PDB file of C-alpha atoms in Angstrom:
ATOM      1  CA  UNK A   1      32.431 -37.968 -62.568  1.00 71.00           C
ATOM      2  CA  UNK A   2      34.928 -36.290 -64.835  1.00 76.00           C
ATOM      3  CA  UNK A   3      36.493 -39.431 -66.316  1.00 93.00           C
ATOM      4  CA  UNK A   4      39.749 -38.908 -64.367  1.00 96.00           C
ATOM      5  CA  UNK A   5      40.349 -41.169 -61.336  1.00 96.00           C
ATOM      6  CA  UNK A   6      42.984 -40.864 -58.636  1.00 97.00           C
ATOM      7  CA  UNK A   7      44.153 -43.286 -56.003  1.00 97.00           C
ATOM      8  CA  UNK A   8      44.575 -43.231 -53.158  1.00 97.00           C
ATOM      9  CA  UNK A   9      42.283 -40.488 -52.068  1.00 96.00           C
ATOM     10  CA  UNK A  10      44.103 -39.940 -48.778  1.00 96.00           C
ATOM     11  CA  UNK A  11      47.661 -40.747 -47.904  1.00 96.00           C
ATOM     12  CA  UNK A  12      49.670 -40.236 -44.715  1.00 95.00           C
ATOM     13  CA  UNK A  13      53.389 -40.852 -44.939  1.00 92.00           C
ATOM     14  CA  UNK A  14      56.493 -40.277 -42.918  1.00 89.00           C
ATOM     15  CA  UNK A  15      59.413 -38.283 -44.299  1.00 87.00           C
ATOM     16  CA  UNK A  16      61.406 -41.473 -44.939  1.00 87.00           C
ATOM     17  CA  UNK A  17      58.644 -43.352 -46.762  1.00 88.00           C
ATOM     18  CA  UNK A  18      58.314 -44.013 -50.521  1.00 93.00           C
ATOM     19  CA  UNK A  19      54.886 -43.911 -51.977  1.00 95.00           C
ATOM     20  CA  UNK A  20      53.205 -43.437 -55.313  1.00 97.00           C
ATOM     21  CA  UNK A  21      50.120 -41.577 -56.448  1.00 98.00           C
ATOM     22  CA  UNK A  22      48.198 -42.930 -59.455  1.00 98.00           C
ATOM     23  CA  UNK A  23      46.023 -41.222 -62.028  1.00 98.00           C
ATOM     24  CA  UNK A  24      44.020 -42.732 -64.842  1.00 97.00           C
ATOM     25  CA  UNK A  25      41.936 -40.955 -67.507  1.00 97.00           C
ATOM     26  CA  UNK A  26      39.202 -42.581 -69.476  1.00 95.00           C
ATOM     27  CA  UNK A  27      38.675 -39.716 -71.945  1.00 93.00           C
ATOM     28  CA  UNK A  28      41.055 -40.605 -74.702  1.00 92.00           C
ATOM     29  CA  UNK A  29      43.091 -37.436 -74.064  1.00 91.00           C
ATOM     30  CA  UNK A  30      46.741 -37.021 -75.098  1.00 89.00           C
ATOM     31  CA  UNK A  31      47.985 -34.780 -72.242  1.00 90.00           C
ATOM     32  CA  UNK A  32      48.162 -35.295 -68.495  1.00 93.00           C
ATOM     33  CA  UNK A  33      49.119 -32.994 -65.621  1.00 94.00           C
ATOM     34  CA  UNK A  34      50.055 -33.005 -62.001  1.00 95.00           C
ATOM     35  CA  UNK A  35      49.100 -29.990 -59.909  1.00 95.00           C
ATOM     36  CA  UNK A  36      49.716 -29.144 -56.280  1.00 95.00           C
ATOM     37  CA  UNK A  37      46.996 -27.352 -54.361  1.00 94.00           C
ATOM     38  CA  UNK A  38      47.911 -25.777 -51.073  1.00 91.00           C
ATOM     39  CA  UNK A  39      45.756 -23.552 -48.849  1.00 82.00           C
ATOM     40  CA  UNK A  40      45.401 -19.934 -50.047  1.00 73.00           C
ATOM     41  CA  UNK A  41      47.676 -20.498 -53.133  1.00 80.00           C
ATOM     42  CA  UNK A  42      46.870 -20.833 -56.756  1.00 81.00           C
ATOM     43  CA  UNK A  43      47.007 -24.227 -58.276  1.00 89.00           C
ATOM     44  CA  UNK A  44      50.694 -24.960 -58.942  1.00 90.00           C
ATOM     45  CA  UNK A  45      51.435 -26.796 -62.147  1.00 90.00           C
ATOM     46  CA  UNK A  46      54.127 -29.426 -61.469  1.00 93.00           C
ATOM     47  CA  UNK A  47      54.475 -31.563 -64.570  1.00 92.00           C
ATOM     48  CA  UNK A  48      52.954 -31.875 -67.996  1.00 90.00           C
ATOM     49  CA  UNK A  49      53.013 -34.963 -70.294  1.00 89.00           C
ATOM     50  CA  UNK A  50      52.045 -34.627 -73.903  1.00 83.00           C
ATOM     51  CA  UNK A  51      51.811 -37.898 -75.765  1.00 76.00           C
ATOM     52  CA  UNK A  52      53.699 -39.593 -72.915  1.00 71.00           C
ATOM     53  CA  UNK A  53      56.606 -37.124 -73.238  1.00 75.00           C
ATOM     54  CA  UNK A  54      57.298 -34.719 -70.380  1.00 75.00           C
ATOM     55  CA  UNK A  55      56.947 -31.196 -71.734  1.00 74.00           C
ATOM     56  CA  UNK A  56      56.962 -29.285 -68.494  1.00 75.00           C
ATOM     57  CA  UNK A  57      58.791 -29.552 -65.202  1.00 74.00           C
ATOM     58  CA  UNK A  58      57.915 -26.497 -63.221  1.00 74.00           C
ATOM     59  CA  UNK A  59      61.052 -26.486 -61.080  1.00 83.00           C
ATOM     60  CA  UNK A  60      59.749 -29.315 -58.941  1.00 91.00           C
ATOM     61  CA  UNK A  61      62.136 -30.797 -56.358  1.00 92.00           C
ATOM     62  CA  UNK A  62      63.545 -34.245 -57.276  1.00 92.00           C
ATOM     63  CA  UNK A  63      61.807 -35.886 -54.361  1.00 94.00           C
ATOM     64  CA  UNK A  64      58.775 -35.888 -56.758  1.00 95.00           C
ATOM     65  CA  UNK A  65      59.304 -38.139 -59.696  1.00 94.00           C
ATOM     66  CA  UNK A  66      56.579 -38.487 -62.375  1.00 94.00           C
ATOM     67  CA  UNK A  67      56.066 -41.423 -64.674  1.00 94.00           C
ATOM     68  CA  UNK A  68      53.771 -41.657 -67.698  1.00 93.00           C
ATOM     69  CA  UNK A  69      53.840 -45.212 -69.124  1.00 92.00           C
ATOM     70  CA  UNK A  70      51.053 -44.462 -71.648  1.00 91.00           C
ATOM     71  CA  UNK A  71      48.658 -41.588 -72.391  1.00 89.00           C
ATOM     72  CA  UNK A  72      45.985 -42.944 -70.025  1.00 94.00           C
ATOM     73  CA  UNK A  73      48.117 -43.384 -66.880  1.00 96.00           C
ATOM     74  CA  UNK A  74      50.198 -41.032 -64.801  1.00 96.00           C
ATOM     75  CA  UNK A  75      52.047 -41.656 -61.594  1.00 97.00           C
ATOM     76  CA  UNK A  76      53.760 -39.435 -59.063  1.00 97.00           C
ATOM     77  CA  UNK A  77      56.467 -41.231 -57.075  1.00 97.00           C
ATOM     78  CA  UNK A  78      57.223 -39.685 -53.717  1.00 95.00           C
ATOM     79  CA  UNK A  79      60.297 -40.112 -51.540  1.00 93.00           C
ATOM     80  CA  UNK A  80      61.857 -38.337 -48.528  1.00 92.00           C
ATOM     81  CA  UNK A  81      59.153 -35.673 -48.576  1.00 93.00           C
ATOM     82  CA  UNK A  82      58.972 -32.697 -46.223  1.00 93.00           C
ATOM     83  CA  UNK A  83      55.984 -31.621 -44.063  1.00 93.00           C
ATOM     84  CA  UNK A  84      55.562 -28.614 -46.366  1.00 92.00           C
ATOM     85  CA  UNK A  85      54.750 -31.068 -49.214  1.00 94.00           C
ATOM     86  CA  UNK A  86      51.421 -31.809 -47.541  1.00 95.00           C
ATOM     87  CA  UNK A  87      48.762 -30.696 -49.956  1.00 95.00           C
ATOM     88  CA  UNK A  88      46.046 -31.878 -52.342  1.00 96.00           C
ATOM     89  CA  UNK A  89      47.654 -33.406 -55.446  1.00 97.00           C
ATOM     90  CA  UNK A  90      45.435 -33.118 -58.455  1.00 97.00           C
ATOM     91  CA  UNK A  91      45.772 -34.917 -61.767  1.00 97.00           C
ATOM     92  CA  UNK A  92      44.118 -33.505 -64.943  1.00 95.00           C
ATOM     93  CA  UNK A  93      43.917 -34.490 -68.538  1.00 93.00           C
ATOM     94  CA  UNK A  94      43.122 -32.634 -71.793  1.00 89.00           C
ATOM     95  CA  UNK A  95      43.224 -33.066 -75.594  1.00 86.00           C
ATOM     96  CA  UNK A  96      45.914 -30.762 -76.911  1.00 80.00           C
ATOM     97  CA  UNK A  97      45.766 -29.723 -80.490  1.00 71.00           C
ATOM     98  CA  UNK A  98      42.557 -30.190 -82.483  1.00 62.00           C
ATOM     99  CA  UNK A  99      40.404 -27.139 -81.517  1.00 61.00           C
ATOM    100  CA  UNK A 100      43.484 -25.560 -80.018  1.00 58.00           C
ATOM    101  CA  UNK A 101      41.885 -24.878 -76.640  1.00 66.00           C
ATOM    102  CA  UNK A 102      43.043 -26.592 -73.460  1.00 71.00           C
ATOM    103  CA  UNK A 103      39.942 -27.854 -71.634  1.00 82.00           C
ATOM    104  CA  UNK A 104      41.368 -29.652 -68.667  1.00 89.00           C
ATOM    105  CA  UNK A 105      39.476 -32.250 -66.726  1.00 92.00           C
ATOM    106  CA  UNK A 106      40.492 -32.824 -63.157  1.00 95.00           C
ATOM    107  CA  UNK A 107      40.406 -35.838 -60.903  1.00 96.00           C
ATOM    108  CA  UNK A 108      39.246 -35.704 -57.220  1.00 95.00           C
ATOM    109  CA  UNK A 109      42.785 -35.392 -55.912  1.00 96.00           C
ATOM    110  CA  UNK A 110      44.895 -37.190 -53.335  1.00 97.00           C
ATOM    111  CA  UNK A 111      45.083 -35.525 -49.905  1.00 96.00           C
ATOM    112  CA  UNK A 112      48.692 -36.042 -48.829  1.00 96.00           C
ATOM    113  CA  UNK A 113      49.892 -35.529 -45.299  1.00 95.00           C
ATOM    114  CA  UNK A 114      53.642 -35.780 -44.504  1.00 94.00           C
ATOM    115  CA  UNK A 115      54.465 -36.318 -40.834  1.00 92.00           C
TER     116      UNK A 115
ATOM    117  CA  UNK B   1      54.850 -15.520 -68.111  1.00 80.00           C
ATOM    118  CA  UNK B   2      51.081 -15.117 -67.543  1.00 86.00           C
ATOM    119  CA  UNK B   3      49.825 -13.784 -64.221  1.00 92.00           C
ATOM    120  CA  UNK B   4      46.170 -14.082 -63.205  1.00 95.00           C
ATOM    121  CA  UNK B   5      44.697 -12.109 -60.336  1.00 96.00           C
ATOM    122  CA  UNK B   6      41.269 -12.965 -58.868  1.00 97.00           C
ATOM    123  CA  UNK B   7      38.977 -10.961 -56.567  1.00 97.00           C
ATOM    124  CA  UNK B   8      37.455 -11.237 -54.108  1.00 97.00           C
ATOM    125  CA  UNK B   9      38.923 -14.130 -52.189  1.00 95.00           C
ATOM    126  CA  UNK B  10      35.687 -14.637 -50.285  1.00 97.00           C
ATOM    127  CA  UNK B  11      32.108 -13.668 -51.154  1.00 98.00           C
ATOM    128  CA  UNK B  12      28.866 -14.154 -49.216  1.00 98.00           C
ATOM    129  CA  UNK B  13      25.628 -13.711 -51.068  1.00 97.00           C
ATOM    130  CA  UNK B  14      21.995 -13.990 -50.003  1.00 98.00           C
ATOM    131  CA  UNK B  15      20.222 -16.877 -51.757  1.00 97.00           C
ATOM    132  CA  UNK B  16      18.526 -15.577 -54.858  1.00 97.00           C
ATOM    133  CA  UNK B  17      20.870 -12.587 -55.368  1.00 97.00           C
ATOM    134  CA  UNK B  18      23.666 -12.439 -57.915  1.00 98.00           C
ATOM    135  CA  UNK B  19      27.374 -13.006 -57.486  1.00 98.00           C
ATOM    136  CA  UNK B  20      30.265 -11.597 -59.503  1.00 98.00           C
ATOM    137  CA  UNK B  21      33.831 -12.699 -59.522  1.00 98.00           C
ATOM    138  CA  UNK B  22      36.508 -10.821 -61.405  1.00 98.00           C
ATOM    139  CA  UNK B  23      39.906 -11.797 -62.840  1.00 98.00           C
ATOM    140  CA  UNK B  24      42.614  -9.909 -64.636  1.00 98.00           C
ATOM    141  CA  UNK B  25      45.436 -11.347 -66.700  1.00 97.00           C
ATOM    142  CA  UNK B  26      48.710  -9.951 -67.877  1.00 95.00           C
ATOM    143  CA  UNK B  27      49.543 -11.709 -71.183  1.00 92.00           C
ATOM    144  CA  UNK B  28      47.800 -10.113 -74.087  1.00 91.00           C
ATOM    145  CA  UNK B  29      48.322 -13.298 -76.123  1.00 89.00           C
ATOM    146  CA  UNK B  30      45.974 -15.237 -73.814  1.00 91.00           C
ATOM    147  CA  UNK B  31      42.933 -16.318 -75.695  1.00 89.00           C
ATOM    148  CA  UNK B  32      41.145 -18.995 -73.607  1.00 90.00           C
ATOM    149  CA  UNK B  33      39.528 -18.302 -70.237  1.00 94.00           C
ATOM    150  CA  UNK B  34      37.926 -21.142 -68.296  1.00 94.00           C
ATOM    151  CA  UNK B  35      36.201 -21.067 -64.962  1.00 96.00           C
ATOM    152  CA  UNK B  36      36.282 -23.927 -62.550  1.00 96.00           C
ATOM    153  CA  UNK B  37      34.111 -24.823 -59.533  1.00 97.00           C
ATOM    154  CA  UNK B  38      35.616 -26.859 -56.709  1.00 95.00           C
ATOM    155  CA  UNK B  39      33.298 -28.388 -54.125  1.00 94.00           C
ATOM    156  CA  UNK B  40      34.585 -29.814 -50.867  1.00 88.00           C
ATOM    157  CA  UNK B  41      36.481 -33.047 -51.396  1.00 84.00           C
ATOM    158  CA  UNK B  42      36.407 -32.836 -55.132  1.00 89.00           C
ATOM    159  CA  UNK B  43      38.648 -31.643 -57.892  1.00 92.00           C
ATOM    160  CA  UNK B  44      37.966 -28.460 -59.870  1.00 94.00           C
ATOM    161  CA  UNK B  45      35.213 -28.893 -62.514  1.00 93.00           C
ATOM    162  CA  UNK B  46      34.951 -26.810 -65.627  1.00 92.00           C
ATOM    163  CA  UNK B  47      31.678 -24.815 -65.565  1.00 95.00           C
ATOM    164  CA  UNK B  48      32.058 -22.448 -68.382  1.00 95.00           C
ATOM    165  CA  UNK B  49      34.691 -20.955 -70.644  1.00 92.00           C
ATOM    166  CA  UNK B  50      35.098 -18.173 -73.099  1.00 92.00           C
ATOM    167  CA  UNK B  51      37.440 -17.681 -76.056  1.00 88.00           C
ATOM    168  CA  UNK B  52      38.895 -14.412 -77.159  1.00 83.00           C
ATOM    169  CA  UNK B  53      36.755 -14.049 -80.232  1.00 82.00           C
ATOM    170  CA  UNK B  54      33.607 -13.404 -78.144  1.00 83.00           C
ATOM    171  CA  UNK B  55      32.702 -10.906 -75.445  1.00 90.00           C
ATOM    172  CA  UNK B  56      30.096 -12.829 -73.501  1.00 93.00           C
ATOM    173  CA  UNK B  57      28.824 -16.385 -73.068  1.00 93.00           C
ATOM    174  CA  UNK B  58      25.859 -17.549 -71.101  1.00 95.00           C
ATOM    175  CA  UNK B  59      24.801 -20.960 -69.877  1.00 93.00           C
ATOM    176  CA  UNK B  60      21.529 -20.862 -67.841  1.00 95.00           C
ATOM    177  CA  UNK B  61      22.358 -19.063 -64.607  1.00 97.00           C
ATOM    178  CA  UNK B  62      26.044 -18.507 -65.269  1.00 98.00           C
ATOM    179  CA  UNK B  63      27.653 -16.081 -67.679  1.00 97.00           C
ATOM    180  CA  UNK B  64      31.136 -14.955 -68.410  1.00 97.00           C
ATOM    181  CA  UNK B  65      32.200 -11.641 -69.872  1.00 97.00           C
ATOM    182  CA  UNK B  66      35.577 -10.804 -71.430  1.00 96.00           C
ATOM    183  CA  UNK B  67      37.131  -7.354 -72.022  1.00 95.00           C
ATOM    184  CA  UNK B  68      40.289  -7.981 -74.050  1.00 93.00           C
ATOM    185  CA  UNK B  69      41.323  -4.330 -74.094  1.00 93.00           C
ATOM    186  CA  UNK B  70      41.308  -4.113 -70.300  1.00 94.00           C
ATOM    187  CA  UNK B  71      42.512  -7.747 -69.968  1.00 95.00           C
ATOM    188  CA  UNK B  72      39.850  -8.790 -67.510  1.00 95.00           C
ATOM    189  CA  UNK B  73      37.055 -11.289 -67.409  1.00 97.00           C
ATOM    190  CA  UNK B  74      34.261 -11.970 -64.984  1.00 98.00           C
ATOM    191  CA  UNK B  75      31.891 -14.762 -63.862  1.00 98.00           C
ATOM    192  CA  UNK B  76      28.331 -13.857 -63.124  1.00 98.00           C
ATOM    193  CA  UNK B  77      26.025 -16.184 -61.233  1.00 98.00           C
ATOM    194  CA  UNK B  78      22.315 -15.100 -61.083  1.00 97.00           C
ATOM    195  CA  UNK B  79      19.575 -16.418 -58.865  1.00 97.00           C
ATOM    196  CA  UNK B  80      22.112 -18.033 -56.617  1.00 98.00           C
ATOM    197  CA  UNK B  81      21.258 -21.328 -54.818  1.00 97.00           C
ATOM    198  CA  UNK B  82      22.819 -23.091 -51.880  1.00 96.00           C
ATOM    199  CA  UNK B  83      24.507 -25.634 -54.247  1.00 96.00           C
ATOM    200  CA  UNK B  84      26.409 -22.765 -55.745  1.00 97.00           C
ATOM    201  CA  UNK B  85      28.557 -22.613 -52.567  1.00 97.00           C
ATOM    202  CA  UNK B  86      32.045 -23.658 -53.544  1.00 97.00           C
ATOM    203  CA  UNK B  87      35.480 -22.297 -54.489  1.00 96.00           C
ATOM    204  CA  UNK B  88      35.678 -20.779 -57.950  1.00 97.00           C
ATOM    205  CA  UNK B  89      38.854 -20.485 -59.971  1.00 96.00           C
ATOM    206  CA  UNK B  90      39.449 -18.511 -63.085  1.00 97.00           C
ATOM    207  CA  UNK B  91      42.334 -19.414 -65.499  1.00 94.00           C
ATOM    208  CA  UNK B  92      43.931 -18.158 -68.666  1.00 93.00           C
ATOM    209  CA  UNK B  93      45.829 -19.784 -71.405  1.00 88.00           C
ATOM    210  CA  UNK B  94      47.440 -18.995 -74.768  1.00 79.00           C
ATOM    211  CA  UNK B  95      45.703 -21.774 -76.644  1.00 64.00           C
ATOM    212  CA  UNK B  96      46.536 -23.451 -79.892  1.00 59.00           C
ATOM    213  CA  UNK B  97      48.594 -26.208 -78.528  1.00 55.00           C
ATOM    214  CA  UNK B  98      49.780 -24.618 -75.337  1.00 59.00           C
ATOM    215  CA  UNK B  99      49.169 -26.958 -72.493  1.00 67.00           C
ATOM    216  CA  UNK B 100      49.551 -24.445 -69.674  1.00 81.00           C
ATOM    217  CA  UNK B 101      46.718 -22.959 -67.766  1.00 88.00           C
ATOM    218  CA  UNK B 102      47.480 -20.162 -65.300  1.00 90.00           C
ATOM    219  CA  UNK B 103      45.034 -20.128 -62.394  1.00 92.00           C
ATOM    220  CA  UNK B 104      43.826 -17.375 -60.089  1.00 94.00           C
ATOM    221  CA  UNK B 105      43.901 -17.873 -56.375  1.00 93.00           C
ATOM    222  CA  UNK B 106      40.199 -18.813 -56.030  1.00 94.00           C
ATOM    223  CA  UNK B 107      37.061 -17.201 -54.583  1.00 96.00           C
ATOM    224  CA  UNK B 108      35.205 -18.929 -51.800  1.00 96.00           C
ATOM    225  CA  UNK B 109      31.486 -18.316 -52.517  1.00 98.00           C
ATOM    226  CA  UNK B 110      29.031 -18.889 -49.684  1.00 98.00           C
ATOM    227  CA  UNK B 111      25.298 -18.665 -50.361  1.00 97.00           C
ATOM    228  CA  UNK B 112      23.337 -17.664 -47.295  1.00 96.00           C
ATOM    229  CA  UNK B 113      19.879 -19.367 -47.179  1.00 93.00           C
TER     230      UNK B 113
END
């Protein structure tokens, strides 16, 4: 186990549904990330939170809405998604600063299917 | 921004032989290069990393080499075993507080028993 948990592991939703993905890290890190992993594409960074503040929004459509209530929890709220949003959504955390190198630890991901 | 290219996209190796995966990067300011292994149904896991002040790092059967002049780095797995079968990703980052990792497209490694 990496110390990063994600729920649910699998999610099927219709295009009109609203759902949320949850991530929790038990590593005492100060930065958390959402990535999208689609087949035959590099991992796509979606959002970065550093000390609960969003520091990166990688041109993600507004139908994805992140929330970081504290440095241990990260949510991704989903609404009116499209079938092309079906993918594996990965959460990661790291300790930014200190040694200066960004070792990211990933959760197992949520496999999302949009019908 | 940084661009990382990874080759090959698939690699099949006889058990016991060596496997090599190569990556190139574009940003000469990048100074941190991790490698991740992703098994089926799991998230990527860091297996080894190298920082720009060294040219090679080894951890048991895996090693990573870095050529800063040519801007490429490679993962070497020796004495491959069936459990080495997975997708491997390289990444690059300009460290020192930069949160962004730029990933390669991945290499699916299959070890043939």
